[in-house]
Amino acid sequence: MSSSFEFTAENQERFQQILSRYPQKRAAMLPALHLSHEQQGYISPEVEEYVAKLLEVPLVDVHEVLTFYSLYFQRPMGRHHLRLCMSISCWIRGCDEMRDHLRAKLGVESGSITENGTFSWEAVPDCLGACELAPMMQLDKDYHGPLTAEKLDEILEATSPNHSSRNSAPEVPPTSKGRNSAPEAPPT
Amino acid sequence: MPIVKLLSEHFGNGQAKELDWYRKQGGYEGARKALIEMQPQQVIDEVIQSDLRGLGGAGFPTGRKWNFVPQDTGKPIYLTANADESEPGTFKDRYILEWDPHRLLEGIIICAYAVGIHTAYIYIRGEYVRPAEILQEAIDEAYREGVLGERVLGQKFQLDVYLHRGAGAYICGEETGLLESLEGKKGWPRLKPPFPAVVGLFGCPTVVNNVETLSHLPKILLNGAAWFADIGCEHNGGTRLFALSGNVNRPGVYELPLGTSMRELIYEHGGGIVGDKALKAVIPGGASSAVLTEEELDVTLDFDSLMKAGSMLGSGAVIVMDRDVCMVKASQNIMRFFSHESCGQCTPCREGTDWVYRILTRIVEGNGIKDDIGHLTELGENMTGTSICPLCDGSVMSFSSYVQKFRSEFEYHIHHKQCDVEAGQC
Ligand SMILES: Cc1cc2nc3c(=O)[nH]c(=O)nc-3n(C[C@H](O)[C@H](O)[C@H](O)COP(=O)(O)O)c2cc1C
Ligand code: SF4
Ligand code: FES
């Protein structure tokens, strides 16, 4: 898997734009890692070397940053990645059952990829900032909740390869949309 | 309490994201008034008089913070808008970012003008992919329409605003952790002083303000400090967005004047407890705040009252737990979060949070030992005031409050090797 890495022409342009926002090159570290992550799906050692060169910082600095943050993958993950929130409000509303259901359904432990490579998932201890949807999860870019076992199944099915191709959005509308609206006008 | 919508009037309205529509509702008039009719110091004085307090968690008076920024260093001054929103239970800034991004941008213009800032970064948590997309569109539109850039709103004032995405680390919400992260490092908080107002981003004076704090500015400028101060209660101007979650019928974001009672939020606005069960406990201001019992529900939601009650208003995240929620497990859940998110820089925090988590886990699993409550108390004492940032003290405030207020549940677990809630004992 060790092939060299560089930004696509388009990403090189985006990166130059990003650089112009900061008085110090190093500040473009997280954006550069995000861009690489988007391009390749994970951060390989080759990406680390590439970013270190681009930003003119020691390789170890890139590695230190990469490993400090939780959103960068260091190996390829499933075509769709799922994060189940296990923090306090989701726990109160039953995320433990959702975790068990998900584990049984996908047949792999948290942090792993399903056999066919469609999904990877993790149960995360951090609140994802959508506790009104508890229990909730993030599937790729979108938030879904409140989850039940049935709803989870529906979402997974709508996202699986028969229904949607790589990188395309799941066909179910993000559940959060409906619930995102302002709370009903409370009585005065 | 009357319903006053200063921040939430556009929630649920998909059009408000568009600059044109926002302007038709009077948007950018607060910023225009500041830029055209007022001197920067007048803007700061107005904000001081409005009693606006920082809504990121600490409740520091916003105008006073701006006054700390030295104007004579010859260095640029920066603004960082804190959109990291990671305190468990908190989801209010997301509503502003998703539904009303221009309100935030207008607030940023006002703050920038008042303090003499020409570059602002919005630091948004990495998980907020969709909110970041919406915000970026709003920024792009603002540039195209001359609201941002060389001549803000056509005036002789230049301002650049950039969106900067985090990558999954709670500690980057702490203001100095945020600055380190923005500089391209791991988010290790800095020792204070110096405060960011004096030495912040890239070694320059820096204002750090929460998204909601900044979003209040347009209306304060437009309607005046006295108008805003009158809506809240003493020293707590205006409204805030309460993020209500847990065992309530209508979880969601509710905008209420500071000084509203907790009972009103939960029972009137939140529709009460699911299944009409009895309420056992409420976390009033995010996971770091001390838990309150049912007897404490008449506390009012403002910074000073909650501090007096031994807790804090924090990020305005109200988490409700009914009688079937085990307090030992709730505390364990929260300590798992803190031990996971401790940045590891200070020994009492790195070791302490993990140690507490492990003790709570063994109690939950029926392996607690007689001295465990004593161990927890002692750990709390050793962890207090011994670390660089408030994460550690916040974790102590949290777990100590469960041990103190629900001691019998801990004792039951330890003595009977099982959960009193499951055993129907409470
Ligand atoms: C551990 C920790 C996490 C924090 N997380 C956030 C956050 O996610 N968002 C935020 O606005 N403030 C957060 N704060 C508070 C910031 O340090 C800072 O006080 C705030 O952004 C200042 O803005 P304000 O005065 O407008 O509230 C956090 C503080 C601590 C100690
Ligand atoms: S108190 Fe904890 S989170 Fe804060 S700097 Fe120290 S180790 Fe890091
Ligand atoms: S606790 Fe799950 S989104 Fe907040």
PDB file of C-alpha atoms in Angstrom, chain B residues 5-6 95 120 198 221 223 313:
ATOM      1  CA  LYS B   5     -37.006  35.507  20.372  1.00  0.00           C
ATOM      2  CA  LEU B   6     -33.766  37.313  19.867  1.00  0.00           C
ATOM      3  CA  TYR B  95     -29.028  25.789  15.574  1.00  0.00           C
ATOM      4  CA  ALA B 120     -11.566  36.439  12.327  1.00  0.00           C
ATOM      5  CA  VAL B 198      -3.083  39.916  25.605  1.00  0.00           C
ATOM      6  CA  LEU B 221     -26.631  47.398  18.864  1.00  0.00           C
ATOM      7  CA  ASN B 223     -32.186  48.163  20.142  1.00  0.00           C
ATOM      8  CA  LEU B 313     -25.149  27.602  34.190  1.00  0.00           C
TER       9      LEU B 313
END
